[in-house]
Amino acid sequence: MMPTSDYDPACLPDLLPLYYRRLFPFSQYYRWLSYGGVSKNYFQNREFSFTLKDDIYVRYQSFTTQNELEKEMQKMVPYKIDIGAVYSHRPSQHNAVKSGTFQALEKELVFDIDMTDYDDVRRCCSAADICSKCWTLMTIAIRILDRALREDFGFHHLLWVYSGRRGVHCWVCDDAARKLSVAARSAVAEYLSLIKGGEETVRKVVLSDPIHPFINHSLSVVERYFCQYAIVEQDILGSKESVDKVLALLPEDILSFPVVLSQYHIKKGGQYFDKEIMLQYCYPRLDVNVSKGVNHLLKSPFSIHPKTGRISVPIDLKELNTFDPFEVPTISLICEELERPRADEAEDDDVKDKENEQEAGERHYKRTSLAKYVKVFDRFLEAMARSRKGEMLQKSDLQKDF
Amino acid sequence: MQFPGRRKKLIGSSQNDLYDHCLQFYGQPPLENISLTEFETFAVERLKLLKTVENLGVSCVKNSEQYTKKLDAEISRISEYEKRRKDHISHFILRLAYCQTEDLRRWFIQQEMDLFRYRFNDLHSKHKTDFLHKNNLKYETVSAEEKKSLQDKLIASSYGLSGTKVEEHDVYKVPFQDALDLVRTRKVYLLAGNAYIPHHEIVTIVLNDFRTRLSKALAMTARSLPAVQSDERLQPLLSHLSHAYVGQDYSIQKNIGKISLEQIDALSGKSFPLCMRHLHKALRENHHLRHGGRMQYGLFLKGIGLSLEQALQFWRSEFVKGKVDADKFDKAYAYSVRHMFGKEGKRTDYTPYSCMKVILSNPPSQGDYHGCPFRHSDPELLKQKLQNYKVSPSGTNQILELVKGMHYQLACQKYFELTHNVEDAGFSLNHPNQYFTESQKLLSGGRDIKKEVDMSQRSQENPASVTRPSQANSKQIFLDEIQELSDPS
């Protein structure tokens, strides 16, 4: 169970306005979604959707400047924020556009890993609950997918974000990724899918010769974590019920011929049962539908999760092994930190006052636990900026433009 | 034939040049004049061919020996030149009929692709290379050193590849976006965004190219369509053609309100196909269904005649028994029910899913109950379920055999026969709502015996031969043939 004793959803109406006035990192957010201003109107044509108080849901929100975004968010005080696609026209004016011509053009390639999809293979929690024992599944998922998206697909700019409750999201922000068609997105998602079948399928992973290099890479990640995760933490061999579940993944006849097991392997070529079992327990489960649609709306980074109060923060992959979802700051925590004078402030009072005057509303998150996560986001933005610069230099070199 | 805006004269083209290859990309529209009769008959024949491609694609594994043999048999024997000319013209005629909606375009592209793949695979290696050259398809080849360093990985990712093959034959490097079919099924090696394609797999890349071109061309055709449709000789013909492929789509609701909610439980056991029976049971047990299940089952219910008010009541009463209170239902789920009935958003009136759609798209994952049980369930679990529903062991075995052979719709038909106690279902199953209608027909007093005799006689006629009717009757006869295509039962 997630300890949320500090956070009370009833306080949201008071906390959210403060969050949007003083803490939400608007300038980084705008910098991200403008993508260097390379494409005209990229930010202006982006759809946002808000869920307001009392579950009122509004789509096709769009903004012309960072300032307008800030003002509107401070006015509407959304409980949830989703980011959609970049359209052919300003989403807020979509009704004025001739029917059929208003189209979603580009969007980041996204992935949503949700812990509920692992309910059939985790014993510690179910549904919306998570704990440190099953969080390893997210670590495994991130390692496998991050490697594949970079090495196999050649993407460079990946933003991994904690969803705020029970999963993680990945935003692939490369230019090429944003331009992918529906068919391409669906193909990428299927390439990355190994778990097939719903309630009616017992054996969800079937491997056959030859084993694709992608599967081998993924297996080596799973094998690194399997013993600690499945045997120790999940204790899958610890009760008859769970042992039976494991045995159900083996073909019936293997159990009645233990003596000729080695011959059996050769005959059936089925030497992959151990790999299949490990994958079924640990391999990432994606919702292909989330990744497929160009116009699909996904929870925005730095938005709040109303049920837990946690902020959807970027995850630093360099510190992945020590990432703890229960350490992620809640809105009540950071609002409280904002009010509290910090220990080191006394010495720099003059400097701080000046700064606050000049940049009111811009740097207040720096006084809170949110700061380190905004830094992760900054580094991500820097990398994209460097990459864009590199491309422009390449282009101008080609044109002999010095 | 005149296509507005496109007049490229083929300079110096003799008969031989125009059709010098049996396969083409359909880049240039035909420029000759043809009679109205030829227009009609060419179109109908190609449509029949595409329908055959579709049916074979469901009942056989594509590109298997069986599939190829059967498709061979369908293609009639006339002069090579005539064949190619007809192929060229008929393709463009059907473009006119199938460019108008997303659904039509998708269907047409799918069948044309399957047909193209079959014909490309049939080509001699030399002709394949000829085709690539003729159409300016130049794909980047991988250097010998790179091939050597990646050899093991290539062999492990591509079907039918050996060390010698890698050394001797070209391996192509294309951006992964151009090899989606291979990426999707993980049948290719990917590195840094490139797919490494062995020579014998080049067809998949060519197909991708084919699909992209055809897709663009259809969009363009749709824009020029109004000019064509204003020709009154063509307008009724084209509109009949585009309705032929799908047959009954159950989009127009008949018998609205004839079913009461209290009847649904009983009906699910008697007249629902297995997929819907399964969904209904899951809904009753869990008081919830995920999106995929809500769509598949919700649209089916619409198809059998539930009104919007009934549907709302049905879903609300069930969800409220679960974790959703009435308020939340109204906020979160009622919208999507109304959406299904075309009362929200785009206001498209969604059509109930056909078997093809259920089998081929959106496979179920953990927590889902939709899909086709014959396609998506473990055979063991399917067997158990059939036994629970009192299907005899021999019947169950017959069904499982059909499932093994991937004949999912036939398996469902067999299920129909066993549960209704008839030898022959008497129809060719392709839609869950069709299953329901046929079942209700049977249970309420049987079909017309005479009609069945007539139909079996008709199907024995040779479908390939098309007599050329006199000008006066041509239109009438043609419309009859279209009718037959859309209602094979």
mmCIF file of N, CA, C and O in Angstrom, chain B residues 125 170 213 237 249 262 289 384 451 464:
data_model
loop_
_atom_site.group_PDB
_atom_site.id
_atom_site.type_symbol
_atom_site.label_atom_id
_atom_site.label_comp_id
_atom_site.label_asym_id
_atom_site.label_seq_id
_atom_site.Cartn_x
_atom_site.Cartn_y
_atom_site.Cartn_z
ATOM 1 N N SER B 125 13.248 -15.374 -60.480
ATOM 2 C CA SER B 125 14.195 -14.438 -59.864
ATOM 3 C C SER B 125 14.624 -13.333 -60.827
ATOM 4 O O SER B 125 14.724 -12.161 -60.463
ATOM 5 N N ASP B 170 22.951 -10.492 -51.931
ATOM 6 C CA ASP B 170 22.882 -9.155 -51.367
ATOM 7 C C ASP B 170 22.024 -9.112 -50.128
ATOM 8 O O ASP B 170 21.028 -9.809 -50.016
ATOM 9 N N ARG B 213 2.237 3.857 -52.394
ATOM 10 C CA ARG B 213 1.809 4.489 -53.636
ATOM 11 C C ARG B 213 0.302 4.413 -53.810
ATOM 12 O O ARG B 213 -0.333 5.397 -54.203
ATOM 13 N N LEU B 237 -23.336 2.368 -61.217
ATOM 14 C CA LEU B 237 -22.406 1.251 -61.262
ATOM 15 C C LEU B 237 -21.372 1.345 -60.156
ATOM 16 O O LEU B 237 -21.132 0.395 -59.413
ATOM 17 N N ASP B 249 -23.529 -5.206 -43.686
ATOM 18 C CA ASP B 249 -22.641 -4.825 -42.584
ATOM 19 C C ASP B 249 -23.411 -4.533 -41.308
ATOM 20 O O ASP B 249 -22.831 -4.110 -40.324
ATOM 21 N N GLU B 262 -34.436 -8.302 -20.758
ATOM 22 C CA GLU B 262 -34.595 -9.544 -19.994
ATOM 23 C C GLU B 262 -34.268 -10.764 -20.843
ATOM 24 O O GLU B 262 -33.915 -11.814 -20.324
ATOM 25 N N LEU B 289 -16.285 -4.499 -18.401
ATOM 26 C CA LEU B 289 -15.550 -4.951 -19.581
ATOM 27 C C LEU B 289 -14.630 -3.828 -19.991
ATOM 28 O O LEU B 289 -15.002 -2.657 -19.889
ATOM 29 N N GLN B 384 -12.364 -26.986 -22.896
ATOM 30 C CA GLN B 384 -13.120 -26.991 -21.641
ATOM 31 C C GLN B 384 -14.411 -26.222 -21.780
ATOM 32 O O GLN B 384 -15.468 -26.659 -21.329
ATOM 33 N N LYS B 451 -35.581 -22.336 -51.541
ATOM 34 C CA LYS B 451 -34.506 -21.345 -51.737
ATOM 35 C C LYS B 451 -33.149 -22.033 -51.671
ATOM 36 O O LYS B 451 -32.247 -21.739 -52.414
ATOM 37 N N ALA B 464 -16.164 -18.174 -63.648
ATOM 38 C CA ALA B 464 -15.150 -17.470 -64.442
ATOM 39 C C ALA B 464 -15.665 -17.020 -65.796
ATOM 40 O O ALA B 464 -15.224 -16.037 -66.354
#
